[in-house]
PDB file of C-alpha atoms and ligand atoms in Angstrom:
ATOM      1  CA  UNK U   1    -125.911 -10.240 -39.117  1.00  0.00           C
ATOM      2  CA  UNK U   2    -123.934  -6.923 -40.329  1.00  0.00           C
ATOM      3  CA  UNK U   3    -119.930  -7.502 -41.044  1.00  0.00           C
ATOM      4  CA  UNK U   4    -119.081  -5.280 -37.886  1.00  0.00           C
ATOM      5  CA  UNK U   5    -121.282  -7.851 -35.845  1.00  0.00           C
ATOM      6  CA  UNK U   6    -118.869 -10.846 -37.243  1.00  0.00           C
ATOM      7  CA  UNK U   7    -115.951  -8.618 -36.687  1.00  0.00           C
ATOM      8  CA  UNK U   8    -116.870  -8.065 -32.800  1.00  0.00           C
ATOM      9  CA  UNK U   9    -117.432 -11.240 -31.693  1.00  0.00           C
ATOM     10  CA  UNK U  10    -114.467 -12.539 -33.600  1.00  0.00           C
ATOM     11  CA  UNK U  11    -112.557  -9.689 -31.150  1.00  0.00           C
ATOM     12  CA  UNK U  12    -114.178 -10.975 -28.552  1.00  0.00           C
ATOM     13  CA  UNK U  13    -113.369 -14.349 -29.060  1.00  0.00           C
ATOM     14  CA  UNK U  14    -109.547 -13.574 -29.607  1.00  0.00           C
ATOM     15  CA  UNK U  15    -109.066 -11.695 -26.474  1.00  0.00           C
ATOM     16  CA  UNK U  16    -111.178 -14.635 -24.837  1.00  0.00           C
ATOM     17  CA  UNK U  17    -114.147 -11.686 -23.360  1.00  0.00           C
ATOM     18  CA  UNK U  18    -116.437 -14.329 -25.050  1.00  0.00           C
ATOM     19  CA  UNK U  19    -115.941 -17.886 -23.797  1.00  0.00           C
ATOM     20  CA  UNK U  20    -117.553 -21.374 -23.886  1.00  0.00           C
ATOM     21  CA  UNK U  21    -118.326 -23.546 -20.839  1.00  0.00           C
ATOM     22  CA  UNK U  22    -119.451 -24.029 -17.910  1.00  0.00           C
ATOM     23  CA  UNK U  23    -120.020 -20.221 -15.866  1.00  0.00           C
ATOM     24  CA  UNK U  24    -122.769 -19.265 -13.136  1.00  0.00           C
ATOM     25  CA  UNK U  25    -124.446 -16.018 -13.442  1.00  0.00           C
ATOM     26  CA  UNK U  26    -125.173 -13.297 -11.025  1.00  0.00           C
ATOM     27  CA  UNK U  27    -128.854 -14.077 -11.675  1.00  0.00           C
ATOM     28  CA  UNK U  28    -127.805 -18.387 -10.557  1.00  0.00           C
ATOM     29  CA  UNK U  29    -128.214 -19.283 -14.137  1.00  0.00           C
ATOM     30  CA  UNK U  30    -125.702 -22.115 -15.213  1.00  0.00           C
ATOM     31  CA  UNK U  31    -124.694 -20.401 -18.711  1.00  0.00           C
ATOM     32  CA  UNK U  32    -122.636 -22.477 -21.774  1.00  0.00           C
ATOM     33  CA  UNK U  33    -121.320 -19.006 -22.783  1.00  0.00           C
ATOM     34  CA  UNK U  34    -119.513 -15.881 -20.814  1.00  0.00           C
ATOM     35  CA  UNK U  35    -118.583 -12.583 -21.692  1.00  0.00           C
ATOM     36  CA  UNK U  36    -116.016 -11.163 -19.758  1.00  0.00           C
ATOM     37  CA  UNK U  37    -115.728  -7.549 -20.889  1.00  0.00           C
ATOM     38  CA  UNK U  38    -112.579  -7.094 -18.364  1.00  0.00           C
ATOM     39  CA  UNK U  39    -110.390  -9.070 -20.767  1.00  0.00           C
ATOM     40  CA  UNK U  40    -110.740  -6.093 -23.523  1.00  0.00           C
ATOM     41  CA  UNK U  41    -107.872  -4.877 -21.062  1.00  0.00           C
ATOM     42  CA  UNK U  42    -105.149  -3.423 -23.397  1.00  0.00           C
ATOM     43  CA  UNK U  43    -104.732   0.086 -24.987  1.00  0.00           C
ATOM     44  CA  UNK U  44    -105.590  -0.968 -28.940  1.00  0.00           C
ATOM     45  CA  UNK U  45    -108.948  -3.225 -27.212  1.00  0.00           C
ATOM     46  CA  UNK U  46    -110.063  -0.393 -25.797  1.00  0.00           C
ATOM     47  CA  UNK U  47    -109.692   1.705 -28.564  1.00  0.00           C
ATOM     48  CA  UNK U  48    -111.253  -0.799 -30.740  1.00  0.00           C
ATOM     49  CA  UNK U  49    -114.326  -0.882 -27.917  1.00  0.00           C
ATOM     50  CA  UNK U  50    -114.789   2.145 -28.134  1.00  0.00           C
ATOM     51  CA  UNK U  51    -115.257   2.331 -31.895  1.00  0.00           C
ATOM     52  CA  UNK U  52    -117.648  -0.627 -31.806  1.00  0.00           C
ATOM     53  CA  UNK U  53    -119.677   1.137 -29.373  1.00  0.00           C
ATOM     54  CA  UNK U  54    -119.436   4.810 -31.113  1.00  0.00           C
ATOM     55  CA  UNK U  55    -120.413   3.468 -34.186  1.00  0.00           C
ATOM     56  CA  UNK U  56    -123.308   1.750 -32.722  1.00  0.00           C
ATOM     57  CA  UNK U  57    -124.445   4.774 -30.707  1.00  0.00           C
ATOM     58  CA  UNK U  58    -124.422   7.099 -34.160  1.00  0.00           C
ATOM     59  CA  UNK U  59    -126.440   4.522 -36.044  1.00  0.00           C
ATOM     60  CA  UNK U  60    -129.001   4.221 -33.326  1.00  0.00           C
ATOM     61  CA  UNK U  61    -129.403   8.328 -33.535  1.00  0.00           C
ATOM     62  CA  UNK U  62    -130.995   8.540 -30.116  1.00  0.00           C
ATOM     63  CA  UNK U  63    -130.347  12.001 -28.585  1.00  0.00           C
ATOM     64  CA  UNK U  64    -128.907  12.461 -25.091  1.00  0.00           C
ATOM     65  CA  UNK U  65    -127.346  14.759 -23.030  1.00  0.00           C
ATOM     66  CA  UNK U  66    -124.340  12.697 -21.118  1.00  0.00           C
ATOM     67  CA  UNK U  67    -122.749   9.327 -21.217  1.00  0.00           C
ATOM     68  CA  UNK U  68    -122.533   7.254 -18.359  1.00  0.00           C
ATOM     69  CA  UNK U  69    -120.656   4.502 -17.497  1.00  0.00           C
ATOM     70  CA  UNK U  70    -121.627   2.363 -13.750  1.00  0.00           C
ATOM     71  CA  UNK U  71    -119.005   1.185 -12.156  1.00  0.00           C
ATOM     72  CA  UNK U  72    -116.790  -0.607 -12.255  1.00  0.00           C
ATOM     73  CA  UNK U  73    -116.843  -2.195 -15.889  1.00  0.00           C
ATOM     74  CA  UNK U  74    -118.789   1.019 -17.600  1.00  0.00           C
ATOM     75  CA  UNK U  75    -116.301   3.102 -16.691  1.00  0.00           C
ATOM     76  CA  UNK U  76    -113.963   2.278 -19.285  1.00  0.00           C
ATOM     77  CA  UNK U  77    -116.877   1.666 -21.863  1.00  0.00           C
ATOM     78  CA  UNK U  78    -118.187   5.164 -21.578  1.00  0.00           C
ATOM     79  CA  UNK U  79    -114.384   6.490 -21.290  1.00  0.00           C
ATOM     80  CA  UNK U  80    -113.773   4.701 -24.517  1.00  0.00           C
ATOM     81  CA  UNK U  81    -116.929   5.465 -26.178  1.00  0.00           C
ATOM     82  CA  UNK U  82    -116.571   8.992 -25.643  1.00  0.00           C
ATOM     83  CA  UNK U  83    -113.282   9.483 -26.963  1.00  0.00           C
ATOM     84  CA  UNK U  84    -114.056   7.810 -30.141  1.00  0.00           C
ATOM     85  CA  UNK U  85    -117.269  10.009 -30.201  1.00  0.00           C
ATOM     86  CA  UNK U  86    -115.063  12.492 -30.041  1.00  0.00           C
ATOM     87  CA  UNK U  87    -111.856  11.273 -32.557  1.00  0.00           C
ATOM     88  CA  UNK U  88    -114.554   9.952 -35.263  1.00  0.00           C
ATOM     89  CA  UNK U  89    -117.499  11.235 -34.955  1.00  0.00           C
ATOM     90  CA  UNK U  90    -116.889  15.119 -34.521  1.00  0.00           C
ATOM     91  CA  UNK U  91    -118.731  14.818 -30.879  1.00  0.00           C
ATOM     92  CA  UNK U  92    -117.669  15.637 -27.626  1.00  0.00           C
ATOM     93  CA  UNK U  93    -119.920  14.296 -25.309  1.00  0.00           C
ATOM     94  CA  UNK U  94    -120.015  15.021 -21.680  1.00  0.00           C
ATOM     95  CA  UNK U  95    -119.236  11.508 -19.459  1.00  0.00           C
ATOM     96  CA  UNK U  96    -119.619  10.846 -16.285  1.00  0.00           C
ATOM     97  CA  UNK U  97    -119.271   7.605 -14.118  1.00  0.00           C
ATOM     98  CA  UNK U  98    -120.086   6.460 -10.284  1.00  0.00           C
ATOM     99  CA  UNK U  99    -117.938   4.862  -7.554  1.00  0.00           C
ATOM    100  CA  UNK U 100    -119.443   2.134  -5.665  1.00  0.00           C
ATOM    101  CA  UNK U 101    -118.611   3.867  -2.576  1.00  0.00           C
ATOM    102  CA  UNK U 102    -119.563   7.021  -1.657  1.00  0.00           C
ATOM    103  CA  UNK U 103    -116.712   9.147  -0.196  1.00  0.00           C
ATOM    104  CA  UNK U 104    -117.233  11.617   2.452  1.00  0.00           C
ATOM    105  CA  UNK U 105    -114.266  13.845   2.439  1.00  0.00           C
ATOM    106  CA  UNK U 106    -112.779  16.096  -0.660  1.00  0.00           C
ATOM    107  CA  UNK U 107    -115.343  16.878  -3.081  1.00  0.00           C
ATOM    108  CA  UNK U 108    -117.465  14.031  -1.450  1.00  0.00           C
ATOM    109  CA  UNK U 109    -120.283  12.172  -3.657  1.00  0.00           C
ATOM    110  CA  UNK U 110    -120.756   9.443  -5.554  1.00  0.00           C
ATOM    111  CA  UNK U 111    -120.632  10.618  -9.528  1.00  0.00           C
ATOM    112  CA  UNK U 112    -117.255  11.717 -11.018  1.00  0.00           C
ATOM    113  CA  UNK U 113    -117.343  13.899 -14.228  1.00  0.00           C
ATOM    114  CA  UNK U 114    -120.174  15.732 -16.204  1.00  0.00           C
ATOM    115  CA  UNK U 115    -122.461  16.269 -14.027  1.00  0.00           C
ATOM    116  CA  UNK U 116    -125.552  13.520 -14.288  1.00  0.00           C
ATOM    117  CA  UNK U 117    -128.409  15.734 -15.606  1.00  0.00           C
ATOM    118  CA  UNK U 118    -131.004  15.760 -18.646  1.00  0.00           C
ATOM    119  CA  UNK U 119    -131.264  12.976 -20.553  1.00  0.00           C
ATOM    120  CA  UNK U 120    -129.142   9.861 -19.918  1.00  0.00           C
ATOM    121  CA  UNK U 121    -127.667   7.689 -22.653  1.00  0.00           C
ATOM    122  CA  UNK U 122    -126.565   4.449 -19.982  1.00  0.00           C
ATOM    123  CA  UNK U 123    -123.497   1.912 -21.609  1.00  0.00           C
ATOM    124  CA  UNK U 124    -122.499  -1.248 -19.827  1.00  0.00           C
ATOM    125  CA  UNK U 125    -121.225  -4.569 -20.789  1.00  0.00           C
ATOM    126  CA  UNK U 126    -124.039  -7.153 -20.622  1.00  0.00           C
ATOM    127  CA  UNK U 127    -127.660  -7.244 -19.544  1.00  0.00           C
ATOM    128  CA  UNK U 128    -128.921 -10.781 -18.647  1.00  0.00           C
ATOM    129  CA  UNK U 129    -131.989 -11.035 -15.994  1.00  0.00           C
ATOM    130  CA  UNK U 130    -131.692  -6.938 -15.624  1.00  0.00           C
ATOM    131  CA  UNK U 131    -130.206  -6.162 -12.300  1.00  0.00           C
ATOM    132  CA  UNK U 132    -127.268  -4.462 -12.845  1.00  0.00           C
ATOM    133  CA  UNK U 133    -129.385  -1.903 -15.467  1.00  0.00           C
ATOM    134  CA  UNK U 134    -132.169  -1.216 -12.490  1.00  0.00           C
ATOM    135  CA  UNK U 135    -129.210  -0.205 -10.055  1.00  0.00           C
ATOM    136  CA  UNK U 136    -128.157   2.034 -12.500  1.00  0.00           C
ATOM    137  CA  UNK U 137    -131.598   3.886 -12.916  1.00  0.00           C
ATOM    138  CA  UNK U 138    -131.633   4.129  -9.189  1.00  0.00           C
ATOM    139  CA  UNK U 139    -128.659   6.304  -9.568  1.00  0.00           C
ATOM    140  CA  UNK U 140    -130.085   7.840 -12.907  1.00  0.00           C
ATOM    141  CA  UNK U 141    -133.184   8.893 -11.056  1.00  0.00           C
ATOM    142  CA  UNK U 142    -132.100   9.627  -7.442  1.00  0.00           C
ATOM    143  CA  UNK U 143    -130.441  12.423  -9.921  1.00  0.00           C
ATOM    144  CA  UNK U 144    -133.749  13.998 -11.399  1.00  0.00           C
ATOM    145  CA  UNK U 145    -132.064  12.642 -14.701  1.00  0.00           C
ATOM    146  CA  UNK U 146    -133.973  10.851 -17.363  1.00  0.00           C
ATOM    147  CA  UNK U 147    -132.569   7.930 -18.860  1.00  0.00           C
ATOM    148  CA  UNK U 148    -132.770   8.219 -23.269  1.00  0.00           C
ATOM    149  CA  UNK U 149    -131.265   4.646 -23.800  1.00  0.00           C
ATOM    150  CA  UNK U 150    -129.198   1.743 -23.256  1.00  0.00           C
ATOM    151  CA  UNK U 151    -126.383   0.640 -25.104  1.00  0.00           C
ATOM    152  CA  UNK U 152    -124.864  -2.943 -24.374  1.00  0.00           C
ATOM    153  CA  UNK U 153    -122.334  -5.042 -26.128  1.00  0.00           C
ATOM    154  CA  UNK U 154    -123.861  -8.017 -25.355  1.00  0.00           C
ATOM    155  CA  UNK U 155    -127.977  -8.523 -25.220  1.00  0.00           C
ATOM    156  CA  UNK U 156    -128.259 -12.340 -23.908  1.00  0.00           C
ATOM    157  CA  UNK U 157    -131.771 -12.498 -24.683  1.00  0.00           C
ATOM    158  CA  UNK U 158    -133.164 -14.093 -21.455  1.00  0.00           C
ATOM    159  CA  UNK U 159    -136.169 -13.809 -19.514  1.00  0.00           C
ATOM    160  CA  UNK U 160    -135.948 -10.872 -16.716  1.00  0.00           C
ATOM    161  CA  UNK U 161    -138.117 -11.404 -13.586  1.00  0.00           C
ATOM    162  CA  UNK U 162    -141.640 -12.714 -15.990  1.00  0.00           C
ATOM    163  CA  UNK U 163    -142.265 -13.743 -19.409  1.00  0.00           C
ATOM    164  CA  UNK U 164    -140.619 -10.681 -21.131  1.00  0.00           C
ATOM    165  CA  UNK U 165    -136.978 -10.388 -21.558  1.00  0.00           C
ATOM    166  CA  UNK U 166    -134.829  -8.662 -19.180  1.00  0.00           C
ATOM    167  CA  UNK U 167    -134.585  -5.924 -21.484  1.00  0.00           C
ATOM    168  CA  UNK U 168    -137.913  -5.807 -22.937  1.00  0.00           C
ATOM    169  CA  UNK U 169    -138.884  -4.901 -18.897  1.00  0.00           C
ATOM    170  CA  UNK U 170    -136.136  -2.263 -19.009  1.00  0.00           C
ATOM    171  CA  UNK U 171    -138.058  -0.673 -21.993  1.00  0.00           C
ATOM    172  CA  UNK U 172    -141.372  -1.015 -20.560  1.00  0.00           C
ATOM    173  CA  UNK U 173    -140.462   0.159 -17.276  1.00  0.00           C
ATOM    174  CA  UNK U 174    -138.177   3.502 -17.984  1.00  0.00           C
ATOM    175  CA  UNK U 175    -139.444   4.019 -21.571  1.00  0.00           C
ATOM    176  CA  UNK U 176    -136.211   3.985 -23.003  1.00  0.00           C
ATOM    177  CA  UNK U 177    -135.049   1.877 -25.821  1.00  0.00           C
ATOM    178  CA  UNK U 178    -131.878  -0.658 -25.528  1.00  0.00           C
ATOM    179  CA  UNK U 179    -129.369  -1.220 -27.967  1.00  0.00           C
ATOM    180  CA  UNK U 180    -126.545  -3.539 -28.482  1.00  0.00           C
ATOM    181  CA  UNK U 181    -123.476  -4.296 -30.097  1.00  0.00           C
ATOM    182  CA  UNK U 182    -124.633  -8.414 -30.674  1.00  0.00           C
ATOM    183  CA  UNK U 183    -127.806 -10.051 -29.446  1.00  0.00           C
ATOM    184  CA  UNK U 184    -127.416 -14.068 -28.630  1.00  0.00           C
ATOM    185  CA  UNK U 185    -129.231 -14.580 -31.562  1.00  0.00           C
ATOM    186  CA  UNK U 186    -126.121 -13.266 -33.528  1.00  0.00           C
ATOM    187  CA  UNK U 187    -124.248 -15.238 -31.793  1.00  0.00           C
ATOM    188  CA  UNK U 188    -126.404 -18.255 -32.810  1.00  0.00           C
ATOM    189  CA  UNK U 189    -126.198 -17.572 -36.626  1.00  0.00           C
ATOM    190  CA  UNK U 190    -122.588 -16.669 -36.206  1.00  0.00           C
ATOM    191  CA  UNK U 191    -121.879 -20.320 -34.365  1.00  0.00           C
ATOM    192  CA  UNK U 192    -124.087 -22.707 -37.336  1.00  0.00           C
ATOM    193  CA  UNK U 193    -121.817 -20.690 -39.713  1.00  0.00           C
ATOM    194  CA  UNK U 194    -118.562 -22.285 -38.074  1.00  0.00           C
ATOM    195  CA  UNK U 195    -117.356 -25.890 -38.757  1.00  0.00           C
ATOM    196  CA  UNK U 196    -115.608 -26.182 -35.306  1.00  0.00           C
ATOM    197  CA  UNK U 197    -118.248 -24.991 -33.091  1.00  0.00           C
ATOM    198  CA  UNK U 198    -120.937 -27.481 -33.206  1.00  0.00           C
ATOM    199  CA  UNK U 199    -120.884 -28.412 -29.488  1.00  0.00           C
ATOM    200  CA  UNK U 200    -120.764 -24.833 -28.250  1.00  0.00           C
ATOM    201  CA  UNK U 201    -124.196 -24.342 -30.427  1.00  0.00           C
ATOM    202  CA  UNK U 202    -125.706 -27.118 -29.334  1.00  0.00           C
ATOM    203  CA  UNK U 203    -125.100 -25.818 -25.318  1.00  0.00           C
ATOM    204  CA  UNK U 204    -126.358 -22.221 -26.124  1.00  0.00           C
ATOM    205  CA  UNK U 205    -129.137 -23.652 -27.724  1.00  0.00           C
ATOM    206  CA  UNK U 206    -130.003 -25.873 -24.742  1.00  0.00           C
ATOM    207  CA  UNK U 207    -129.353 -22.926 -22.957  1.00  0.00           C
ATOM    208  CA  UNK U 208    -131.524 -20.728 -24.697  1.00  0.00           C
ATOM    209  CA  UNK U 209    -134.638 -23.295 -24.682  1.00  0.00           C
ATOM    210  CA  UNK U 210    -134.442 -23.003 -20.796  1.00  0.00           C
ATOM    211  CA  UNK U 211    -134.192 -19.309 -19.987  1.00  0.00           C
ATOM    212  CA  UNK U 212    -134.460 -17.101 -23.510  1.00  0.00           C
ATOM    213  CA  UNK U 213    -137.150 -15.625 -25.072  1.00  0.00           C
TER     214      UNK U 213
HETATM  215  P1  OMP S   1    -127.824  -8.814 -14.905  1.00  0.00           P
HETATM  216  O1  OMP S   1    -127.577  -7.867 -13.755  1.00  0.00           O
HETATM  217  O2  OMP S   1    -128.490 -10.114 -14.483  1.00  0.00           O
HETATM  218  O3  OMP S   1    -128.527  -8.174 -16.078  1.00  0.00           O
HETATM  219  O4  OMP S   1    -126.420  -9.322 -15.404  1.00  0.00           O
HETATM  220  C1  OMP S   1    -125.510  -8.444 -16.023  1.00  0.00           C
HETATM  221  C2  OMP S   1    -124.180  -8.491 -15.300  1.00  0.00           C
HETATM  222  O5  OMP S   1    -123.751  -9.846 -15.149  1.00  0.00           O
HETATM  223  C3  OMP S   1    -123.088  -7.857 -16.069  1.00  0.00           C
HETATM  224  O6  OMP S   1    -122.984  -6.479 -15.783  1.00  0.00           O
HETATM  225  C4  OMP S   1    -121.874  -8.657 -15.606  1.00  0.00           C
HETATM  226  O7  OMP S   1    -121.406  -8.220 -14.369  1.00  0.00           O
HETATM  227  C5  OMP S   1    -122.385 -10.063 -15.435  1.00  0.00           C
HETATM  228  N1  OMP S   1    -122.251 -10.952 -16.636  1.00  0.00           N
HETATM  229  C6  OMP S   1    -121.269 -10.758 -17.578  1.00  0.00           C
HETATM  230  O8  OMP S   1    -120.394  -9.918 -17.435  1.00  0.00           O
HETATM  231  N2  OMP S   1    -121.237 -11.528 -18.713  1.00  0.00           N
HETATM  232  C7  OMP S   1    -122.127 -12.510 -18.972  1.00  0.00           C
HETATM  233  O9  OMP S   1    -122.056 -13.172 -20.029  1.00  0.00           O
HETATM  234  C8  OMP S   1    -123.125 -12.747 -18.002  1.00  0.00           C
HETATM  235  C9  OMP S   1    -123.147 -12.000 -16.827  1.00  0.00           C
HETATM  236  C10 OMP S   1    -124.069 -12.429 -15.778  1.00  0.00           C
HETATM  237  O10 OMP S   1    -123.620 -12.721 -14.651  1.00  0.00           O
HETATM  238  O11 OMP S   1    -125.260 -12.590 -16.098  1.00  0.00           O
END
């Protein structure tokens, strides 16, 4: 695990977006763990997101046309990210973000910002079984837009609809590759290295018998 890895889910820990015990899923799943990207919800945490996932995008070196954030919690994320893109990194990326309900007066549409076209670089929170991602690409490709990769904070590592993981599918099926911040693995190795947290590993280890990969 790199030092920026320790440093994140340390953040995450002390604004309580990552928590221990007992949470259901969207996918039904009884989890150990939770990662509650809302609670990154002051000016300086967002900031600091935002590095964490600029940082992460450069050192991945995919190319891609225009961030884009699903709502509601990628909004921020890909607000975030691009500013710090932008402040750091010497590159101003067009955004762009959905509402979850269309609107039929004004400028009517769904998408808000840089247009949604060319080649798609996706950021959202989590990916666990894969459902929130696939709504996404319907958006993606009901645009004529092609989707150049996924970047995550958090990759759970658990099974998506088969055998593969929920992400390996997402990379098989849209030929994209996903990226992210801190896999559960890291989380793993970051929890034996802790005196206090023996409990908490043994849960996600449980855990991660049952429904990882
Ligand atoms: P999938 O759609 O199953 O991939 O789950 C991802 C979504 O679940 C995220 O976008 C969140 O809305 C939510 N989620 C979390 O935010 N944090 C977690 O640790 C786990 C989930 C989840 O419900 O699986």
């Amino acid at each position: 695990m790199k030092a920026y890895q320790r440093e994140f889910i340390e953040f995450a820990m002390s604004k309580d977006v990552l928590k221990f015990g007992e949470f259901t899923l969207k996918s039904g799943r009884t989890s150990p763990y939770f990662f509650n990207a809302g609670l990154f919800n002051s000016g300086r945490d967002l900031a600091r997101l935002g590095r964490f996932y600029a940082a992460a995008l450069v050192d991945a070196n995919t190319q891609y046309d225009v961030l884009f954030g699903p709502a509601y919690k990628g909004i921020p994320i890909a607000s975030a990210t691009a500013v710090q893109l932008a402040e750091l990194h010497d590159q101003d990326v067009p955004y762009c973000f959905n509402r979850k309900e269309a609107k039929d007066h004004g400028e009517g549409g769904n998408l808000v910002g840089s247009p949604l076209q060319g080649r798609i670089m996706l950021v959202d929170d989590v990916i666990t079984a894969g459902t929130a991602i696939r709504e996404s690409m319907d958006i993606i490709q009901a645009n004529g837009a092609d989707l150049a990769g996924v970047l995550i904070a958090l990759d759970r590592q658990e099974k998506g609809k088969g055998e593969l993981s929920a992400i390996q599918e997402v990379e098989r099926d849209y030929n994209a590759e996903v990226t992210a911040i801190i896999t559960l693995a890291d989380l793993v190795e970051y929890l034996s290295k802790q005196t206090d947290m023996a409990e908490h590993l043994a849960n996600v280890q449980a855990y991660r018998e049952q429904y990882g990969i």
